[in-house]
Amino acid sequence: MSSEQTPVAPETAGPRPRRLTYAAALAALEGLALVAGGVWMLVEGLAADPDDRQSAVTGGVTLIVLALLPLLAARGLLGRRSWSRGPAVITQIMALPVAYNLLQADSVAIPAGIALAVVAVAALILLINPATNQALGIRGPGRAQDGKRQP
């Protein structure tokens, strides 16, 4: 089927809204930070004592695998895929407790907690915005194809 035969939904026609691009950029930033943290843990674990090696390698691999969620969500948001909002919102909700724990630390982790909290809240605001829903073709619960409520 060619692109001429495939109709484009009116919600997704036209250029991608900036807030959708910003939300995708924030999700990608979080994913890249997780990859960097995972690689750092792997390198530190392989260079450290053998007793710490297993937990560091496990933690590093876990962070790299967790990075897939926001990276896939970012790609989906850029492609205006409606499924991508769910993983992006889940990523932000998971980031908030991590930011809170970083803020409770008495170290250099406090600025990282502030930055993570700001990014997570900003991304959530961008993701739940009605214009983002419209750009992704997401209708509210009980909405018919034409936008009217179903009984």
Tab-separated table of N, CA and C in Angstrom:
chain	number	residue	atom	x	y	z
A	1	MET	N	0.853	-1.172	0.000
A	1	MET	CA	0.000	0.000	0.000
A	1	MET	C	0.896	1.231	0.000
A	2	SER	N	0.663	2.132	-0.907
A	2	SER	CA	1.494	3.332	-0.983
A	2	SER	C	1.020	4.376	0.012
A	3	SER	N	1.835	5.405	0.184
A	3	SER	CA	1.468	6.469	1.123
A	3	SER	C	0.263	7.259	0.612
A	4	GLU	N	0.019	7.211	-0.707
A	4	GLU	CA	-1.151	7.899	-1.240
A	4	GLU	C	-2.440	7.192	-0.839
A	5	GLN	N	-2.369	5.868	-0.652
A	5	GLN	CA	-3.550	5.115	-0.290
A	5	GLN	C	-3.787	5.096	1.211
A	6	THR	N	-2.765	5.393	1.990
A	6	THR	CA	-2.888	5.372	3.436
A	6	THR	C	-3.275	6.768	3.918
A	7	PRO	N	-4.493	6.933	4.414
A	7	PRO	CA	-4.896	8.261	4.867
A	7	PRO	C	-4.176	8.623	6.167
A	8	VAL	N	-3.868	9.897	6.312
A	8	VAL	CA	-3.239	10.408	7.519
A	8	VAL	C	-4.334	10.940	8.425
A	9	ALA	N	-4.289	10.543	9.688
A	9	ALA	CA	-5.296	11.024	10.638
A	9	ALA	C	-5.171	12.532	10.776
A	10	PRO	N	-6.289	13.250	10.908
A	10	PRO	CA	-6.211	14.702	10.997
A	10	PRO	C	-5.435	15.164	12.226
A	11	GLU	N	-5.413	14.349	13.302
A	11	GLU	CA	-4.704	14.759	14.512
A	11	GLU	C	-3.198	14.758	14.300
A	12	THR	N	-2.715	13.882	13.404
A	12	THR	CA	-1.284	13.756	13.223
A	12	THR	C	-0.791	14.431	11.954
A	13	ALA	N	-1.658	15.122	11.228
A	13	ALA	CA	-1.244	15.827	10.030
A	13	ALA	C	-0.522	17.102	10.427
A	14	GLY	N	0.422	17.496	9.597
A	14	GLY	CA	1.144	18.733	9.856
A	14	GLY	C	2.429	18.505	10.627
A	15	PRO	N	3.116	19.601	10.937
A	15	PRO	CA	4.394	19.479	11.626
A	15	PRO	C	4.232	19.013	13.076
A	16	ARG	N	5.297	18.401	13.590
A	16	ARG	CA	5.290	17.921	14.976
A	16	ARG	C	5.362	19.132	15.917
A	17	PRO	N	4.483	19.178	16.927
A	17	PRO	CA	4.527	20.296	17.884
A	17	PRO	C	5.850	20.318	18.649
A	18	ARG	N	6.308	21.512	18.981
A	18	ARG	CA	7.565	21.648	19.715
A	18	ARG	C	7.527	20.939	21.054
A	19	ARG	N	6.379	20.988	21.754
A	19	ARG	CA	6.328	20.350	23.070
A	19	ARG	C	6.513	18.841	22.960
A	20	LEU	N	6.105	18.246	21.856
A	20	LEU	CA	6.326	16.825	21.636
A	20	LEU	C	7.813	16.551	21.383
A	21	THR	N	8.450	17.424	20.635
A	21	THR	CA	9.886	17.307	20.396
A	21	THR	C	10.657	17.482	21.693
A	22	TYR	N	10.245	18.441	22.525
A	22	TYR	CA	10.910	18.665	23.811
A	22	TYR	C	10.735	17.467	24.739
A	23	ALA	N	9.541	16.889	24.757
A	23	ALA	CA	9.300	15.709	25.590
A	23	ALA	C	10.177	14.546	25.119
A	24	ALA	N	10.300	14.378	23.814
A	24	ALA	CA	11.154	13.318	23.272
A	24	ALA	C	12.616	13.577	23.630
A	25	ALA	N	13.036	14.829	23.568
A	25	ALA	CA	14.420	15.164	23.911
A	25	ALA	C	14.705	14.878	25.388
A	26	LEU	N	13.763	15.188	26.260
A	26	LEU	CA	13.955	14.918	27.685
A	26	LEU	C	14.002	13.417	27.967
A	27	ALA	N	13.141	12.659	27.305
A	27	ALA	CA	13.161	11.204	27.471
A	27	ALA	C	14.479	10.627	26.960
A	28	ALA	N	14.949	11.119	25.818
A	28	ALA	CA	16.228	10.652	25.277
A	28	ALA	C	17.382	11.024	26.201
A	29	LEU	N	17.322	12.217	26.780
A	29	LEU	CA	18.354	12.646	27.728
A	29	LEU	C	18.412	11.713	28.930
A	30	GLU	N	17.241	11.344	29.450
A	30	GLU	CA	17.204	10.401	30.572
A	30	GLU	C	17.748	9.035	30.170
A	31	GLY	N	17.393	8.581	28.993
A	31	GLY	CA	17.902	7.301	28.519
A	31	GLY	C	19.410	7.309	28.350
A	32	LEU	N	19.936	8.387	27.788
A	32	LEU	CA	21.382	8.489	27.620
A	32	LEU	C	22.101	8.586	28.958
A	33	ALA	N	21.491	9.266	29.922
A	33	ALA	CA	22.078	9.338	31.264
A	33	ALA	C	22.107	7.950	31.911
A	34	LEU	N	21.059	7.159	31.701
A	34	LEU	CA	21.047	5.798	32.226
A	34	LEU	C	22.127	4.935	31.569
A	35	VAL	N	22.308	5.080	30.271
A	35	VAL	CA	23.359	4.331	29.576
A	35	VAL	C	24.729	4.737	30.121
A	36	ALA	N	24.951	6.046	30.273
A	36	ALA	CA	26.234	6.522	30.794
A	36	ALA	C	26.479	5.994	32.205
A	37	GLY	N	25.451	6.038	33.054
A	37	GLY	CA	25.589	5.515	34.409
A	37	GLY	C	25.856	4.024	34.417
A	38	GLY	N	25.200	3.292	33.540
A	38	GLY	CA	25.418	1.856	33.452
A	38	GLY	C	26.820	1.507	32.987
A	39	VAL	N	27.301	2.225	31.979
A	39	VAL	CA	28.661	1.991	31.491
A	39	VAL	C	29.674	2.340	32.578
A	40	TRP	N	29.431	3.439	33.280
A	40	TRP	CA	30.333	3.837	34.373
A	40	TRP	C	30.373	2.764	35.454
A	41	MET	N	29.205	2.237	35.825
A	41	MET	CA	29.171	1.178	36.835
A	41	MET	C	29.906	-0.077	36.354
A	42	LEU	N	29.738	-0.424	35.082
A	42	LEU	CA	30.439	-1.590	34.543
A	42	LEU	C	31.950	-1.406	34.593
A	43	VAL	N	32.416	-0.246	34.155
A	43	VAL	CA	33.853	0.020	34.152
A	43	VAL	C	34.397	0.021	35.576
A	44	GLU	N	33.706	0.700	36.477
A	44	GLU	CA	34.143	0.728	37.873
A	44	GLU	C	34.118	-0.671	38.485
A	45	GLY	N	33.110	-1.442	38.144
A	45	GLY	CA	32.999	-2.793	38.687
A	45	GLY	C	34.090	-3.721	38.193
A	46	LEU	N	34.448	-3.594	36.933
A	46	LEU	CA	35.492	-4.448	36.384
A	46	LEU	C	36.872	-4.053	36.890
A	47	ALA	N	37.050	-2.786	37.270
A	47	ALA	CA	38.337	-2.320	37.779
A	47	ALA	C	38.434	-2.422	39.297
A	48	ALA	N	37.358	-2.768	39.983
A	48	ALA	CA	37.327	-2.770	41.448
A	48	ALA	C	37.643	-4.155	42.004
A	49	ASP	N	37.459	-4.291	43.315
A	49	ASP	CA	37.679	-5.570	44.007
A	49	ASP	C	36.753	-6.637	43.438
A	50	PRO	N	37.215	-7.882	43.444
A	50	PRO	CA	36.353	-8.972	42.960
A	50	PRO	C	35.059	-9.122	43.766
A	51	ASP	N	35.070	-8.729	45.043
A	51	ASP	CA	33.856	-8.830	45.860
A	51	ASP	C	32.760	-7.899	45.358
A	52	ASP	N	33.145	-6.730	44.862
A	52	ASP	CA	32.176	-5.741	44.388
A	52	ASP	C	31.826	-5.922	42.916
A	53	ARG	N	32.595	-6.745	42.232
A	53	ARG	CA	32.447	-6.862	40.785
A	53	ARG	C	31.059	-7.337	40.377
A	54	GLN	N	30.534	-8.345	41.037
A	54	GLN	CA	29.248	-8.912	40.628
A	54	GLN	C	28.113	-7.901	40.778
A	55	SER	N	28.064	-7.191	41.893
A	55	SER	CA	26.982	-6.218	42.086
A	55	SER	C	27.128	-5.025	41.142
A	56	ALA	N	28.364	-4.616	40.861
A	56	ALA	CA	28.564	-3.497	39.942
A	56	ALA	C	28.176	-3.878	38.518
A	57	VAL	N	28.548	-5.077	38.112
A	57	VAL	CA	28.190	-5.528	36.762
A	57	VAL	C	26.677	-5.684	36.648
A	58	THR	N	26.063	-6.247	37.670
A	58	THR	CA	24.601	-6.397	37.661
A	58	THR	C	23.918	-5.037	37.610
A	59	GLY	N	24.386	-4.111	38.417
A	59	GLY	CA	23.805	-2.764	38.410
A	59	GLY	C	24.004	-2.058	37.090
A	60	GLY	N	25.190	-2.195	36.513
A	60	GLY	CA	25.470	-1.555	35.228
A	60	GLY	C	24.611	-2.100	34.108
A	61	VAL	N	24.487	-3.418	34.051
A	61	VAL	CA	23.646	-4.032	33.020
A	61	VAL	C	22.180	-3.637	33.226
A	62	THR	N	21.751	-3.597	34.480
A	62	THR	CA	20.374	-3.201	34.775
A	62	THR	C	20.092	-1.786	34.289
A	63	LEU	N	21.005	-0.856	34.555
A	63	LEU	CA	20.804	0.526	34.099
A	63	LEU	C	20.753	0.612	32.576
A	64	ILE	N	21.609	-0.145	31.914
A	64	ILE	CA	21.617	-0.107	30.449
A	64	ILE	C	20.310	-0.673	29.890
A	65	VAL	N	19.813	-1.744	30.482
A	65	VAL	CA	18.538	-2.313	30.032
A	65	VAL	C	17.389	-1.344	30.330
A	66	LEU	N	17.417	-0.712	31.508
A	66	LEU	CA	16.373	0.266	31.844
A	66	LEU	C	16.393	1.469	30.902
A	67	ALA	N	17.537	1.770	30.326
A	67	ALA	CA	17.649	2.893	29.401
A	67	ALA	C	16.839	2.673	28.131
A	68	LEU	N	16.529	1.412	27.829
A	68	LEU	CA	15.751	1.133	26.621
A	68	LEU	C	14.361	1.761	26.667
A	69	LEU	N	13.748	1.800	27.850
A	69	LEU	CA	12.385	2.342	27.968
A	69	LEU	C	12.309	3.809	27.530
A	70	PRO	N	13.097	4.717	28.125
A	70	PRO	CA	12.989	6.102	27.668
A	70	PRO	C	13.524	6.324	26.254
A	71	LEU	N	14.512	5.536	25.831
A	71	LEU	CA	15.024	5.711	24.474
A	71	LEU	C	13.995	5.280	23.428
A	72	LEU	N	13.311	4.169	23.670
A	72	LEU	CA	12.244	3.753	22.749
A	72	LEU	C	11.075	4.735	22.782
A	73	ALA	N	10.766	5.239	23.971
A	73	ALA	CA	9.687	6.225	24.084
A	73	ALA	C	10.046	7.495	23.316
A	74	ALA	N	11.289	7.931	23.419
A	74	ALA	CA	11.714	9.135	22.701
A	74	ALA	C	11.591	8.938	21.194
A	75	ARG	N	12.005	7.787	20.729
A	75	ARG	CA	11.889	7.506	19.289
A	75	ARG	C	10.421	7.496	18.848
A	76	GLY	N	9.574	6.884	19.674
A	76	GLY	CA	8.151	6.853	19.348
A	76	GLY	C	7.516	8.238	19.374
A	77	LEU	N	7.918	9.057	20.333
A	77	LEU	CA	7.376	10.418	20.396
A	77	LEU	C	7.785	11.217	19.164
A	78	LEU	N	9.033	11.064	18.745
A	78	LEU	CA	9.470	11.767	17.536
A	78	LEU	C	8.712	11.284	16.309
A	79	GLY	N	8.362	9.997	16.295
A	79	GLY	CA	7.594	9.438	15.183
A	79	GLY	C	6.092	9.610	15.334
A	80	ARG	N	5.682	10.295	16.406
A	80	ARG	CA	4.269	10.573	16.692
A	80	ARG	C	3.452	9.287	16.819
A	81	ARG	N	4.009	8.321	17.516
A	81	ARG	CA	3.321	7.063	17.782
A	81	ARG	C	2.572	7.186	19.092
A	82	SER	N	1.303	6.856	19.099
A	82	SER	CA	0.486	7.045	20.300
A	82	SER	C	0.925	6.144	21.445
A	83	TRP	N	1.489	4.970	21.152
A	83	TRP	CA	1.927	4.046	22.205
A	83	TRP	C	3.074	4.610	23.027
A	84	SER	N	3.811	5.561	22.486
A	84	SER	CA	5.041	6.033	23.125
A	84	SER	C	4.793	6.901	24.357
A	85	ARG	N	3.609	7.451	24.493
A	85	ARG	CA	3.355	8.308	25.652
A	85	ARG	C	3.353	7.505	26.943
A	86	GLY	N	2.817	6.302	26.936
A	86	GLY	CA	2.779	5.467	28.141
A	86	GLY	C	4.159	5.194	28.715
A	87	PRO	N	5.098	4.644	27.917
A	87	PRO	CA	6.439	4.421	28.449
A	87	PRO	C	7.141	5.709	28.881
A	88	ALA	N	6.865	6.801	28.175
A	88	ALA	CA	7.490	8.075	28.560
A	88	ALA	C	6.964	8.550	29.913
A	89	VAL	N	5.662	8.424	30.134
A	89	VAL	CA	5.082	8.826	31.427
A	89	VAL	C	5.580	7.903	32.538
A	90	ILE	N	5.649	6.606	32.269
A	90	ILE	CA	6.154	5.660	33.268
A	90	ILE	C	7.586	6.008	33.657
A	91	THR	N	8.396	6.376	32.675
A	91	THR	CA	9.781	6.760	32.959
A	91	THR	C	9.834	7.955	33.905
A	92	GLN	N	8.977	8.940	33.674
A	92	GLN	CA	8.990	10.134	34.527
A	92	GLN	C	8.509	9.801	35.935
A	93	ILE	N	7.496	8.953	36.034
A	93	ILE	CA	6.991	8.562	37.359
A	93	ILE	C	8.053	7.780	38.123
A	94	MET	N	8.807	6.940	37.416
A	94	MET	CA	9.892	6.200	38.068
A	94	MET	C	11.043	7.122	38.462
A	95	ALA	N	11.233	8.201	37.729
A	95	ALA	CA	12.342	9.118	38.015
A	95	ALA	C	12.092	9.954	39.266
A	96	LEU	N	10.841	10.219	39.605
A	96	LEU	CA	10.555	11.087	40.755
A	96	LEU	C	11.031	10.500	42.085
A	97	PRO	N	10.791	9.224	42.405
A	97	PRO	CA	11.343	8.686	43.657
A	97	PRO	C	12.872	8.649	43.666
A	98	VAL	N	13.465	8.417	42.493
A	98	VAL	CA	14.930	8.433	42.415
A	98	VAL	C	15.441	9.834	42.726
A	99	ALA	N	14.790	10.836	42.167
A	99	ALA	CA	15.181	12.226	42.456
A	99	ALA	C	15.023	12.531	43.934
A	100	TYR	N	13.943	12.064	44.546
A	100	TYR	CA	13.723	12.288	45.973
A	100	TYR	C	14.839	11.657	46.802
A	101	ASN	N	15.232	10.434	46.463
A	101	ASN	CA	16.327	9.774	47.186
A	101	ASN	C	17.640	10.513	47.006
A	102	LEU	N	17.887	11.027	45.811
A	102	LEU	CA	19.107	11.805	45.592
A	102	LEU	C	19.088	13.095	46.408
A	103	LEU	N	17.915	13.685	46.566
A	103	LEU	CA	17.800	14.918	47.360
A	103	LEU	C	18.017	14.666	48.850
A	104	GLN	N	17.795	13.443	49.297
A	104	GLN	CA	17.984	13.100	50.712
A	104	GLN	C	19.451	12.852	51.050
A	105	ALA	N	20.288	12.699	50.047
A	105	ALA	CA	21.706	12.403	50.275
A	105	ALA	C	22.432	13.683	50.707
A	106	ASP	N	23.467	13.497	51.497
A	106	ASP	CA	24.305	14.622	51.918
A	106	ASP	C	25.603	14.595	51.114
A	107	SER	N	25.475	14.840	49.827
A	107	SER	CA	26.655	14.758	48.962
A	107	SER	C	26.414	15.544	47.682
A	108	VAL	N	27.243	15.245	46.712
A	108	VAL	CA	27.114	15.891	45.408
A	108	VAL	C	25.917	15.360	44.633
A	109	ALA	N	25.198	14.396	45.204
A	109	ALA	CA	24.022	13.837	44.539
A	109	ALA	C	22.840	14.800	44.581
A	110	ILE	N	22.877	15.784	45.464
A	110	ILE	CA	21.755	16.720	45.592
A	110	ILE	C	21.517	17.496	44.290
A	111	PRO	N	22.546	18.073	43.653
A	111	PRO	CA	22.278	18.739	42.364
A	111	PRO	C	21.728	17.786	41.306
A	112	ALA	N	22.187	16.533	41.320
A	112	ALA	CA	21.650	15.552	40.361
A	112	ALA	C	20.178	15.286	40.652
A	113	GLY	N	19.808	15.241	41.929
A	113	GLY	CA	18.407	15.051	42.299
A	113	GLY	C	17.542	16.217	41.856
A	114	ILE	N	18.068	17.423	42.014
A	114	ILE	CA	17.324	18.613	41.564
A	114	ILE	C	17.134	18.564	40.051
A	115	ALA	N	18.199	18.275	39.332
A	115	ALA	CA	18.114	18.219	37.871
A	115	ALA	C	17.143	17.135	37.415
A	116	LEU	N	17.219	15.963	38.035
A	116	LEU	CA	16.322	14.875	37.655
A	116	LEU	C	14.870	15.228	37.952
A	117	ALA	N	14.616	15.848	39.087
A	117	ALA	CA	13.242	16.240	39.432
A	117	ALA	C	12.705	17.261	38.433
A	118	VAL	N	13.526	18.237	38.072
A	118	VAL	CA	13.089	19.267	37.116
A	118	VAL	C	12.787	18.638	35.759
A	119	VAL	N	13.663	17.753	35.302
A	119	VAL	CA	13.452	17.104	34.005
A	119	VAL	C	12.191	16.241	34.035
A	120	ALA	N	12.000	15.470	35.114
A	120	ALA	CA	10.835	14.577	35.193
A	120	ALA	C	9.530	15.362	35.232
A	121	VAL	N	9.481	16.419	36.036
A	121	VAL	CA	8.253	17.220	36.122
A	121	VAL	C	7.984	17.932	34.801
A	122	ALA	N	9.031	18.498	34.191
A	122	ALA	CA	8.847	19.183	32.905
A	122	ALA	C	8.353	18.202	31.838
A	123	ALA	N	8.936	17.014	31.802
A	123	ALA	CA	8.508	16.020	30.811
A	123	ALA	C	7.071	15.583	31.060
A	124	LEU	N	6.696	15.393	32.325
A	124	LEU	CA	5.309	15.023	32.625
A	124	LEU	C	4.337	16.095	32.155
A	125	ILE	N	4.684	17.349	32.415
A	125	ILE	CA	3.815	18.454	31.974
A	125	ILE	C	3.676	18.441	30.456
A	126	LEU	N	4.784	18.232	29.756
A	126	LEU	CA	4.733	18.189	28.293
A	126	LEU	C	3.928	16.987	27.786
A	127	LEU	N	4.033	15.858	28.486
A	127	LEU	CA	3.381	14.636	28.022
A	127	LEU	C	1.878	14.605	28.278
A	128	ILE	N	1.414	15.273	29.333
A	128	ILE	CA	-0.024	15.224	29.619
A	128	ILE	C	-0.767	16.416	29.037
A	129	ASN	N	-0.071	17.248	28.322
A	129	ASN	CA	-0.676	18.411	27.688
A	129	ASN	C	-1.684	17.971	26.617
A	130	PRO	N	-2.848	18.606	26.558
A	130	PRO	CA	-3.846	18.221	25.543
A	130	PRO	C	-3.330	18.328	24.108
A	131	ALA	N	-2.463	19.277	23.838
A	131	ALA	CA	-1.919	19.398	22.480
A	131	ALA	C	-1.039	18.200	22.136
A	132	THR	N	-0.344	17.654	23.133
A	132	THR	CA	0.451	16.455	22.907
A	132	THR	C	-0.457	15.273	22.600
A	133	ASN	N	-1.546	15.162	23.360
A	133	ASN	CA	-2.511	14.091	23.094
A	133	ASN	C	-3.039	14.186	21.674
A	134	GLN	N	-3.371	15.380	21.257
A	134	GLN	CA	-3.906	15.572	19.916
A	134	GLN	C	-2.854	15.227	18.863
A	135	ALA	N	-1.615	15.645	19.097
A	135	ALA	CA	-0.554	15.358	18.129
A	135	ALA	C	-0.284	13.866	18.014
A	136	LEU	N	-0.468	13.142	19.114
A	136	LEU	CA	-0.251	11.690	19.099
A	136	LEU	C	-1.508	10.923	18.691
A	137	GLY	N	-2.619	11.630	18.505
A	137	GLY	CA	-3.867	10.974	18.121
A	137	GLY	C	-4.517	10.240	19.268
A	138	ILE	N	-4.248	10.674	20.506
A	138	ILE	CA	-4.824	10.030	21.685
A	138	ILE	C	-6.123	10.730	22.038
A	139	ARG	N	-7.182	9.941	22.134
A	139	ARG	CA	-8.479	10.478	22.546
A	139	ARG	C	-8.720	10.050	23.979
A	140	GLY	N	-9.495	10.809	24.685
A	140	GLY	CA	-9.807	10.482	26.071
A	140	GLY	C	-10.666	9.241	26.176
A	141	PRO	N	-10.845	8.718	27.381
A	141	PRO	CA	-11.674	7.529	27.547
A	141	PRO	C	-13.115	7.804	27.147
A	142	GLY	N	-13.708	6.858	26.458
A	142	GLY	CA	-15.100	6.990	26.053
A	142	GLY	C	-15.310	7.892	24.855
A	143	ARG	N	-14.238	8.262	24.163
A	143	ARG	CA	-14.363	9.139	22.990
A	143	ARG	C	-14.481	8.308	21.727
A	144	ALA	N	-15.402	8.689	20.867
A	144	ALA	CA	-15.582	8.015	19.578
A	144	ALA	C	-14.579	8.579	18.578
A	145	GLN	N	-14.604	8.053	17.387
A	145	GLN	CA	-13.689	8.504	16.350
A	145	GLN	C	-13.851	9.992	16.053
A	146	ASP	N	-15.070	10.492	16.130
A	146	ASP	CA	-15.308	11.893	15.799
A	146	ASP	C	-15.079	12.829	16.970
A	147	GLY	N	-14.664	12.327	18.114
A	147	GLY	CA	-14.378	13.165	19.269
A	147	GLY	C	-15.541	13.356	20.213
A	148	LYS	N	-16.723	12.814	19.867
A	148	LYS	CA	-17.878	12.943	20.742
A	148	LYS	C	-17.884	11.811	21.761
A	149	ARG	N	-18.430	12.088	22.915
A	149	ARG	CA	-18.505	11.073	23.967
A	149	ARG	C	-19.492	9.982	23.600
A	150	GLN	N	-19.069	8.753	23.911
A	150	GLN	CA	-19.968	7.631	23.719
A	150	GLN	C	-20.763	7.438	25.017
A	151	PRO	N	-22.003	6.967	24.902
A	151	PRO	CA	-22.793	6.766	26.114
A	151	PRO	C	-22.285	5.633	26.969
